[in-house]
PDB file of N, CA and C in Angstrom:
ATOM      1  N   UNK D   1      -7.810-129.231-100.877  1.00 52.00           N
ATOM      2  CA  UNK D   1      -8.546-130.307-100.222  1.00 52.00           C
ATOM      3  C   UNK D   1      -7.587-131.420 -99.791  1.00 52.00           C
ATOM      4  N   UNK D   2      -6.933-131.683-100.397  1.00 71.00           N
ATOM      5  CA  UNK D   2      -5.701-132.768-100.512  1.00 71.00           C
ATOM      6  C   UNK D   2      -4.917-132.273 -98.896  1.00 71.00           C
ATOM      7  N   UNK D   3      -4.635-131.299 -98.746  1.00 92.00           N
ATOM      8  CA  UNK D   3      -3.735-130.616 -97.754  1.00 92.00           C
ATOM      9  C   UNK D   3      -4.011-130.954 -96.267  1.00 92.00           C
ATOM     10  N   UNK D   4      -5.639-131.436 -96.062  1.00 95.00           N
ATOM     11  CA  UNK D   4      -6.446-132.186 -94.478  1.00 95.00           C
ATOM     12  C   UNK D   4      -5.541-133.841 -94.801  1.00 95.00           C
ATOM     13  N   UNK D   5      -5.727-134.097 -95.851  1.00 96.00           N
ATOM     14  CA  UNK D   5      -5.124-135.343 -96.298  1.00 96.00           C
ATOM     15  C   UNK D   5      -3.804-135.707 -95.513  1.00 96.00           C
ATOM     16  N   UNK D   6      -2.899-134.717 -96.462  1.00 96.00           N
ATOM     17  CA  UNK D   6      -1.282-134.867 -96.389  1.00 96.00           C
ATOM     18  C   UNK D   6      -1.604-134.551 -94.765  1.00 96.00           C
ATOM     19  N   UNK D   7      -1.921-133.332 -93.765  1.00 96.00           N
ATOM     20  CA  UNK D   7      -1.705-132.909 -92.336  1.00 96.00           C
ATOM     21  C   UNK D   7      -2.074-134.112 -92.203  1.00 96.00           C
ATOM     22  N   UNK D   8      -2.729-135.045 -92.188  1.00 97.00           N
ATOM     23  CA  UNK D   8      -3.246-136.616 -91.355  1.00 97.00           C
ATOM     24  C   UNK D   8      -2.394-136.967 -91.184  1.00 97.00           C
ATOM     25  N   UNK D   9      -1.965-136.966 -92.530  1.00 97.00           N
ATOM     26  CA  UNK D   9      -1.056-138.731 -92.807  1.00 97.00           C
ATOM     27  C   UNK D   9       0.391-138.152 -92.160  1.00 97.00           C
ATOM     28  N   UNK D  10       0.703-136.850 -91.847  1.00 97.00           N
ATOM     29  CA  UNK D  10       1.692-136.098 -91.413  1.00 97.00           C
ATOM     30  C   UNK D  10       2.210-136.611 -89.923  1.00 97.00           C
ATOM     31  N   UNK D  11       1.012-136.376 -89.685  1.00 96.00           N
ATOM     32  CA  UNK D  11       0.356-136.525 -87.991  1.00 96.00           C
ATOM     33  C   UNK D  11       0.479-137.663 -87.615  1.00 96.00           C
ATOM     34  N   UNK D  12       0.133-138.984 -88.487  1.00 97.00           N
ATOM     35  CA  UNK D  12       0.445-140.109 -88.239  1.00 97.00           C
ATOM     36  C   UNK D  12       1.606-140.653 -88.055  1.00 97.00           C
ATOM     37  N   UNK D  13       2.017-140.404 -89.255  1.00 97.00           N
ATOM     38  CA  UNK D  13       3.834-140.522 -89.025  1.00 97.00           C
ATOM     39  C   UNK D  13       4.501-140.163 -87.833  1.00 97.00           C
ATOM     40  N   UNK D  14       3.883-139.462 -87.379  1.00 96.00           N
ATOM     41  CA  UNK D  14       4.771-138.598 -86.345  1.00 96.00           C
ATOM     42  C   UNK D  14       4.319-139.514 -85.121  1.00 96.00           C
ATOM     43  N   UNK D  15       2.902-139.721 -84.892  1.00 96.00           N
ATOM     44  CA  UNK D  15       2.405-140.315 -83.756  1.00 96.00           C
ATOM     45  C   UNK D  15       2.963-141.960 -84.245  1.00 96.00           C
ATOM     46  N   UNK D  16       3.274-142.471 -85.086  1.00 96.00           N
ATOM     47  CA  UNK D  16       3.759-143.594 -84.782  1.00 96.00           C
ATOM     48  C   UNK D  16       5.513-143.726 -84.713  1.00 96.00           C
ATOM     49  N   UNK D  17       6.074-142.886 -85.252  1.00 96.00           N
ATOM     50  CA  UNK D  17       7.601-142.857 -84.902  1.00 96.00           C
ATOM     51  C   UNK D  17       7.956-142.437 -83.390  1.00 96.00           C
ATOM     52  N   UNK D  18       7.423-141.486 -83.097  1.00 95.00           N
ATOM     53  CA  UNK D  18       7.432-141.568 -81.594  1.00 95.00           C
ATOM     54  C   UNK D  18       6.880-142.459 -80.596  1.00 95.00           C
ATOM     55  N   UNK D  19       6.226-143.237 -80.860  1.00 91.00           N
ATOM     56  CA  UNK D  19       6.508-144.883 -80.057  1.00 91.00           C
ATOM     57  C   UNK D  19       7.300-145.866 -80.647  1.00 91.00           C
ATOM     58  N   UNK D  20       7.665-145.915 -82.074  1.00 92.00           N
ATOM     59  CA  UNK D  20       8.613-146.958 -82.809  1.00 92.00           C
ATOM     60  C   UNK D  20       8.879-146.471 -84.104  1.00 92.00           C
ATOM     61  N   UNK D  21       9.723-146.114 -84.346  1.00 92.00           N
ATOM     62  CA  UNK D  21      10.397-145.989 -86.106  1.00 92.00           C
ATOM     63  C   UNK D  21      10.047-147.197 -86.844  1.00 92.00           C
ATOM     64  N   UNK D  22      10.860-148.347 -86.143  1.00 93.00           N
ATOM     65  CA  UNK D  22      10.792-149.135 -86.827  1.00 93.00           C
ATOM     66  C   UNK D  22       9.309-149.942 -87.076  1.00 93.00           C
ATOM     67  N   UNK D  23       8.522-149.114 -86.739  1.00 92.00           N
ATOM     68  CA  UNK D  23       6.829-149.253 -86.897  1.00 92.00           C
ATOM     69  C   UNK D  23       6.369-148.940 -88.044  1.00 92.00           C
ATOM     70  N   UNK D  24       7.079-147.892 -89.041  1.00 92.00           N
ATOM     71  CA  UNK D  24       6.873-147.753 -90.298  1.00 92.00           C
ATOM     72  C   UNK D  24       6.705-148.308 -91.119  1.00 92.00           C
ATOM     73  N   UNK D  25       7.856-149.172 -90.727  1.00 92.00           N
ATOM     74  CA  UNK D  25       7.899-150.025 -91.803  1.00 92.00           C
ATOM     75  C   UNK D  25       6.565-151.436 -92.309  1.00 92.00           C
ATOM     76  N   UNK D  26       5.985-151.111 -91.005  1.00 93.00           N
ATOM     77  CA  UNK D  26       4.943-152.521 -90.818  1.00 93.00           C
ATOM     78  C   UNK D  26       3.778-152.059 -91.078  1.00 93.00           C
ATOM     79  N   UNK D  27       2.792-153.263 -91.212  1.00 93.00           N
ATOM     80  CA  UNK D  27       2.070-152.838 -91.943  1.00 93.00           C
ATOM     81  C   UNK D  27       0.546-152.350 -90.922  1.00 93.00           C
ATOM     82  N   UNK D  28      -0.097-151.335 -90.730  1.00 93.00           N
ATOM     83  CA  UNK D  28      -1.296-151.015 -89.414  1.00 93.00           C
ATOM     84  C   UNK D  28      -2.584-151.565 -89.299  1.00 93.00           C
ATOM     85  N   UNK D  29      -3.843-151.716 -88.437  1.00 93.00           N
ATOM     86  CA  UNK D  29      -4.547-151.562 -88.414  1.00 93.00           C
ATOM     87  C   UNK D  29      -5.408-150.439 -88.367  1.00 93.00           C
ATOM     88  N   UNK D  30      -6.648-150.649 -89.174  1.00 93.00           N
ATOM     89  CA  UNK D  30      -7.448-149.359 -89.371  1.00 93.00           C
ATOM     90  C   UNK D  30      -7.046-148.723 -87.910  1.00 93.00           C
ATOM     91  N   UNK D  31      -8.365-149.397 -87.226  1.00 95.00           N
ATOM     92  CA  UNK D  31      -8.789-149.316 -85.827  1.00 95.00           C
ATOM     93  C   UNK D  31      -7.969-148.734 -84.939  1.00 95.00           C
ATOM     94  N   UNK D  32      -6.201-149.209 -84.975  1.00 95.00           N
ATOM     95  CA  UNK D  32      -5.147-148.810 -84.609  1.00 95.00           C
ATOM     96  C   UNK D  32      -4.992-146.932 -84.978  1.00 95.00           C
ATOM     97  N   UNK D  33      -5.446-146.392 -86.193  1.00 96.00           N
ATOM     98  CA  UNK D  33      -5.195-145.137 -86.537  1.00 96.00           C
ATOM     99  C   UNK D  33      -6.039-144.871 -85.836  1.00 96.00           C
ATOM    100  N   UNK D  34      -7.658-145.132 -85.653  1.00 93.00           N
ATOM    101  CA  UNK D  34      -8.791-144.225 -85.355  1.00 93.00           C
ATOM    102  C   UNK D  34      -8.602-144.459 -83.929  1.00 93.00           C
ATOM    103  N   UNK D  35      -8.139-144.981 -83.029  1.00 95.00           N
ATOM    104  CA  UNK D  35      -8.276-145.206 -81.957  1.00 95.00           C
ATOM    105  C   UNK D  35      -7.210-144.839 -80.675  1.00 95.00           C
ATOM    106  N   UNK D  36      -5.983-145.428 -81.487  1.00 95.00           N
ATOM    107  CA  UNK D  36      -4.619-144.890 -80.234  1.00 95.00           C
ATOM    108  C   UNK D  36      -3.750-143.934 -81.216  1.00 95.00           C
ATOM    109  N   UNK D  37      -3.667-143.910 -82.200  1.00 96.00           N
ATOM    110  CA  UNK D  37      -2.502-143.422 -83.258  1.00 96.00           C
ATOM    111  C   UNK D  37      -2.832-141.943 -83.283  1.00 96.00           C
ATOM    112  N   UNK D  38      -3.916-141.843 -83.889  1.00 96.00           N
ATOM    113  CA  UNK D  38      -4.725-140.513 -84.209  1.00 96.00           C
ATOM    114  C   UNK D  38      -6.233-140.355 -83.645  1.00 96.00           C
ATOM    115  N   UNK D  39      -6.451-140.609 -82.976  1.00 97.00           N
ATOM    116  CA  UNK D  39      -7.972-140.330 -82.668  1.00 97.00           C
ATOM    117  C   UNK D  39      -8.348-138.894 -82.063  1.00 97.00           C
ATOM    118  N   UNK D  40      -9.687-139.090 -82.747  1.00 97.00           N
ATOM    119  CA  UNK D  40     -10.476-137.679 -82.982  1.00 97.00           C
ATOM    120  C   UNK D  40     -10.102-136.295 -82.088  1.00 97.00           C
ATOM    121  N   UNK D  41     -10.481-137.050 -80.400  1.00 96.00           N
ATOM    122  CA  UNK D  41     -10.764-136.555 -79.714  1.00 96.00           C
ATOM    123  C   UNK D  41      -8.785-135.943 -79.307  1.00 96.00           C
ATOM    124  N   UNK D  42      -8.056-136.396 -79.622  1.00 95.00           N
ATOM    125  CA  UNK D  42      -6.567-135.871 -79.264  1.00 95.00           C
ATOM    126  C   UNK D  42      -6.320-135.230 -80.303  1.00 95.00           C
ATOM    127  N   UNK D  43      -6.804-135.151 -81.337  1.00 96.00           N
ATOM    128  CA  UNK D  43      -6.296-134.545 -82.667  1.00 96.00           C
ATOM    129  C   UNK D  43      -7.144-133.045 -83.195  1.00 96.00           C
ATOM    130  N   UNK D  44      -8.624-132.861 -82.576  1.00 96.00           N
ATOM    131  CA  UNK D  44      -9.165-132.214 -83.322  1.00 96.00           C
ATOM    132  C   UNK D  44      -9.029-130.781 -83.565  1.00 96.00           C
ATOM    133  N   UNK D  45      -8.673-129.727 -82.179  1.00 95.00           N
ATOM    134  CA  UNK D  45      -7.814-129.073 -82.437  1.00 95.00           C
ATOM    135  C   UNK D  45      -6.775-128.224 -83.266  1.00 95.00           C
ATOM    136  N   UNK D  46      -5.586-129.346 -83.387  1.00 94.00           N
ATOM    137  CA  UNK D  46      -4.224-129.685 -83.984  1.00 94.00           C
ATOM    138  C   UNK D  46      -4.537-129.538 -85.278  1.00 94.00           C
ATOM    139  N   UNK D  47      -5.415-130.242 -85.790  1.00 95.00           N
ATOM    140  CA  UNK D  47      -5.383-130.549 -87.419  1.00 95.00           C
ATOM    141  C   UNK D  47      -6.653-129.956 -87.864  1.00 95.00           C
ATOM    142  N   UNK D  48      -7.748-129.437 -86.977  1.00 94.00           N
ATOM    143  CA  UNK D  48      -8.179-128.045 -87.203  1.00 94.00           C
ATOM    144  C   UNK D  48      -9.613-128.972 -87.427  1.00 94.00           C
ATOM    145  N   UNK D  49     -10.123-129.739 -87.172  1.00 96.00           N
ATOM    146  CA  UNK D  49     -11.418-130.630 -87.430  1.00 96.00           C
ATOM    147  C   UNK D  49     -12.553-129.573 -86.759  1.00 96.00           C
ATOM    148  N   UNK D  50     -13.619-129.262 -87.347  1.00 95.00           N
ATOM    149  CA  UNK D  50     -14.708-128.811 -86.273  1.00 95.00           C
ATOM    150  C   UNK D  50     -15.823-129.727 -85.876  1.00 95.00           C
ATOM    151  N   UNK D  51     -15.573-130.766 -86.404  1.00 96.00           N
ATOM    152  CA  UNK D  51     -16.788-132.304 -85.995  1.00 96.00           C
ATOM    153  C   UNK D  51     -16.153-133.846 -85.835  1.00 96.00           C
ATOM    154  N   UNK D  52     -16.405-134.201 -85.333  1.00 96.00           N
ATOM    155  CA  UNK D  52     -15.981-136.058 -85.783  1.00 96.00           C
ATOM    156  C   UNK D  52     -15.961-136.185 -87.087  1.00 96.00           C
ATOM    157  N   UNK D  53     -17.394-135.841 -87.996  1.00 96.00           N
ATOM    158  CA  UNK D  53     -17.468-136.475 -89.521  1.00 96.00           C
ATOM    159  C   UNK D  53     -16.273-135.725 -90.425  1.00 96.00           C
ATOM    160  N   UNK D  54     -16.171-134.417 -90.146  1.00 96.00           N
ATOM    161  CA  UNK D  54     -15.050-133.849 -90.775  1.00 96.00           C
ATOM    162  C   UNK D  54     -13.624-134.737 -90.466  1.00 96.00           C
ATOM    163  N   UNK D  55     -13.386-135.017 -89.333  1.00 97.00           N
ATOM    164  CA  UNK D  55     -12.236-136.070 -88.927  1.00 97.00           C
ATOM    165  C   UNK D  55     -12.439-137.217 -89.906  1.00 97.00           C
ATOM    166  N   UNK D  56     -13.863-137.958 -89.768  1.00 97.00           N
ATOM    167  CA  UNK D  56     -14.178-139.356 -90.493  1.00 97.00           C
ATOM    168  C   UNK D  56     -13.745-139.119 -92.341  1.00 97.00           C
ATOM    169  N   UNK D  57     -14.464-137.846 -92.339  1.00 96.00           N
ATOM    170  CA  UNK D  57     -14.157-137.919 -94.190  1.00 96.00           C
ATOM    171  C   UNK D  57     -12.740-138.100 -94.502  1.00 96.00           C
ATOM    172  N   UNK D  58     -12.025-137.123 -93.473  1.00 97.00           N
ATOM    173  CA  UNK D  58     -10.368-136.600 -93.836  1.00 97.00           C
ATOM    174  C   UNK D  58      -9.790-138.325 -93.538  1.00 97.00           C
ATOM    175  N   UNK D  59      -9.916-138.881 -93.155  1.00 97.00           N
ATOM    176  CA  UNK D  59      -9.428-140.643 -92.278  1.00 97.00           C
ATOM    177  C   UNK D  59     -10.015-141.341 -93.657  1.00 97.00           C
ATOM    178  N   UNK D  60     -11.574-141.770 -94.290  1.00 97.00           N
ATOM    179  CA  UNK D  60     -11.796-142.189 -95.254  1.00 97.00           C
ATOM    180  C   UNK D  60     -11.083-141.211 -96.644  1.00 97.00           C
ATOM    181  N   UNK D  61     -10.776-140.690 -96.626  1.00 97.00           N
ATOM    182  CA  UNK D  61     -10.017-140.001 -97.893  1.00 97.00           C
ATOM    183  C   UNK D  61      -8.675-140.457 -97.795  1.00 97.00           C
ATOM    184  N   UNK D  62      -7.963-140.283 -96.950  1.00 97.00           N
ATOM    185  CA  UNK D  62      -6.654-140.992 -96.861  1.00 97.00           C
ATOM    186  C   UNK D  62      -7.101-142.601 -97.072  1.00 97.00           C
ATOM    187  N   UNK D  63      -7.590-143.299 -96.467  1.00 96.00           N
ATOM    188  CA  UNK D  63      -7.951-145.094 -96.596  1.00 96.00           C
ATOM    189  C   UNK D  63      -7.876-145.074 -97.961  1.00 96.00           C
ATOM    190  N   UNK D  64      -8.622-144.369 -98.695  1.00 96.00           N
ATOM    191  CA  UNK D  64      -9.489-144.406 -99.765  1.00 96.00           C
ATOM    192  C   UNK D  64      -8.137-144.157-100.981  1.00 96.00           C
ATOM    193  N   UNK D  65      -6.965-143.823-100.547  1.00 95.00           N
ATOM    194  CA  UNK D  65      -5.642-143.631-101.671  1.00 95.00           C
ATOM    195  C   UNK D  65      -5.518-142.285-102.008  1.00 95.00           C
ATOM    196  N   UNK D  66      -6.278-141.029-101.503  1.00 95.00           N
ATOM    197  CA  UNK D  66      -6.305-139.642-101.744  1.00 95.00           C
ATOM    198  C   UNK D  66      -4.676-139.752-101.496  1.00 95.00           C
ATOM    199  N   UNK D  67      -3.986-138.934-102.129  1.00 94.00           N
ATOM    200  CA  UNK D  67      -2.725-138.515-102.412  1.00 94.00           C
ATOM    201  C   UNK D  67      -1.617-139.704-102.231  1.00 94.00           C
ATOM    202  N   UNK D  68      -2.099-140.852-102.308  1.00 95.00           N
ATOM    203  CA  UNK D  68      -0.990-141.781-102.363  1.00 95.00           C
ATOM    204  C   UNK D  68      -0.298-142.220-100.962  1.00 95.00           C
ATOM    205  N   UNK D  69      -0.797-141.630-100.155  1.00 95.00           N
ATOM    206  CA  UNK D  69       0.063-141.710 -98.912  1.00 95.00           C
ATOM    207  C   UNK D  69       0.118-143.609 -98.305  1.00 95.00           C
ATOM    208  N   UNK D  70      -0.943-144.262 -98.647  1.00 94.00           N
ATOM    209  CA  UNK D  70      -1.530-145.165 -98.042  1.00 94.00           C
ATOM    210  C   UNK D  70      -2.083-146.047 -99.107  1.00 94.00           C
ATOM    211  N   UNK D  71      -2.049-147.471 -98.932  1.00 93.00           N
ATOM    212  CA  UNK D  71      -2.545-148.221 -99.657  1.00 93.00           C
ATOM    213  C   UNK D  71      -2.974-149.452 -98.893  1.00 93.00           C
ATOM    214  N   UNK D  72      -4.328-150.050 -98.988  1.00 93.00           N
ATOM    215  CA  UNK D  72      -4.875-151.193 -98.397  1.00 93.00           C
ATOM    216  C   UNK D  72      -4.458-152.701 -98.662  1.00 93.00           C
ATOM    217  N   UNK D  73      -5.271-153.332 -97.691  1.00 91.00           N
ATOM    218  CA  UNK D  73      -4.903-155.093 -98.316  1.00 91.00           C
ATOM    219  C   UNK D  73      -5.959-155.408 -97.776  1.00 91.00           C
ATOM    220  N   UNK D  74      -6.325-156.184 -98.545  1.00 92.00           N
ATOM    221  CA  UNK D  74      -6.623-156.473 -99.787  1.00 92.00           C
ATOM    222  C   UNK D  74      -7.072-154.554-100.684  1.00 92.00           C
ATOM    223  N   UNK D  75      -6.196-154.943-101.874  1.00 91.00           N
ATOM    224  CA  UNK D  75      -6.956-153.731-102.946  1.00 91.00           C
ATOM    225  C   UNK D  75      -7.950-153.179-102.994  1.00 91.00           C
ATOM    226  N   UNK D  76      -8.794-154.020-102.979  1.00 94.00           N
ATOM    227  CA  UNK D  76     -10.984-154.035-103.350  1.00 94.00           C
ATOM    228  C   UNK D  76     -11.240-153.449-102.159  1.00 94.00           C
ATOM    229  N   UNK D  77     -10.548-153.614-100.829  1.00 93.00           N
ATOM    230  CA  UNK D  77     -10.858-152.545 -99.754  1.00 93.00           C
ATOM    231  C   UNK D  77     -10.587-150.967-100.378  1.00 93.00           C
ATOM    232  N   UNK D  78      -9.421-150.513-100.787  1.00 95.00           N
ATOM    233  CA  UNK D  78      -8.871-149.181-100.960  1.00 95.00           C
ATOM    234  C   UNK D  78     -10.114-149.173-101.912  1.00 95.00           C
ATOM    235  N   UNK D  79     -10.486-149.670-103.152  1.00 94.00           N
ATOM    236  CA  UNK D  79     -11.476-149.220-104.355  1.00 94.00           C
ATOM    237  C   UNK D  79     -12.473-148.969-103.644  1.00 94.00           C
ATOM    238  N   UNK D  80     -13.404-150.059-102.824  1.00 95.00           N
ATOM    239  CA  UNK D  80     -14.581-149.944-101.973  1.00 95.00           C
ATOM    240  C   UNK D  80     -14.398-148.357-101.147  1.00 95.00           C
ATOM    241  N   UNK D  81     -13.673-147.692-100.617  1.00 94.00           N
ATOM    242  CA  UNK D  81     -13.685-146.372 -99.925  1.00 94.00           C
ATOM    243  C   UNK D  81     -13.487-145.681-101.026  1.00 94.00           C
ATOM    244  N   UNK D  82     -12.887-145.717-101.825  1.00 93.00           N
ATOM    245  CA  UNK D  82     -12.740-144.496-102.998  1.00 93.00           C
ATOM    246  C   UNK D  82     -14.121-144.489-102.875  1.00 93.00           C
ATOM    247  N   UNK D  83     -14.700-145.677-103.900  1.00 93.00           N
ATOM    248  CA  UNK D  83     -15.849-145.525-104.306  1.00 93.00           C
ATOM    249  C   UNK D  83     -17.133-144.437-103.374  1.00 93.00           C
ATOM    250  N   UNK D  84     -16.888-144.989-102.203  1.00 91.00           N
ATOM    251  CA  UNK D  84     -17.774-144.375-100.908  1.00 91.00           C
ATOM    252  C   UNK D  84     -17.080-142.812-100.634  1.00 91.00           C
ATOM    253  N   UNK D  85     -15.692-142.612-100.982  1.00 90.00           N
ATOM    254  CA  UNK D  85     -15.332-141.044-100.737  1.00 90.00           C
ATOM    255  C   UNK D  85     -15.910-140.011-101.536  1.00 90.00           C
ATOM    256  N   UNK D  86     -15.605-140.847-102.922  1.00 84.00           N
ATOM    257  CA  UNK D  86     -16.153-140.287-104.369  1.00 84.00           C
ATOM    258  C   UNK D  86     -17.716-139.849-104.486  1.00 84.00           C
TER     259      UNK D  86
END
């Protein structure tokens, strides 16, 4: 299950180093992933989605701290999506 996770956050990396490396280092907006970074409709395909909500869970599971890849700010955001992934 973890493995839709890691391919995201894979995917991301990739879609943001190829407009800026030094973009890594900073810190994103949600909206920024779901919208120009990774969005649904360029990705679904690729990372094997057969719906939007399947996209939405795999996007809230990463937010949410599934495998560490990602961590929020404020905290009580990342807990608030666990809570809602869980």
């Amino acid at each position: 299950m973890n493995g839709d996770v890691e391919r995201f956050f894979r995917h991301l990396v990739r879609a943001i180093a190829s407009e800026d490396a030094e973009r890594l280092k900073r810190p994103l907006q949600v909206a920024e992933i779901y919208q120009s970074l990774v969005p649904y409709r360029r990705v679904k395909h690729e990372l094997g989605f057969d719906s939007n909500q399947d996209y939405e869970a795999v996007l809230l599971r990463l937010l949410a701290g599934e495998g560490g890849f990602v961590s929020l700010d404020p905290p009580e955001a990342q807990k608030a999506l666990a809570d809602e992934a869980g």
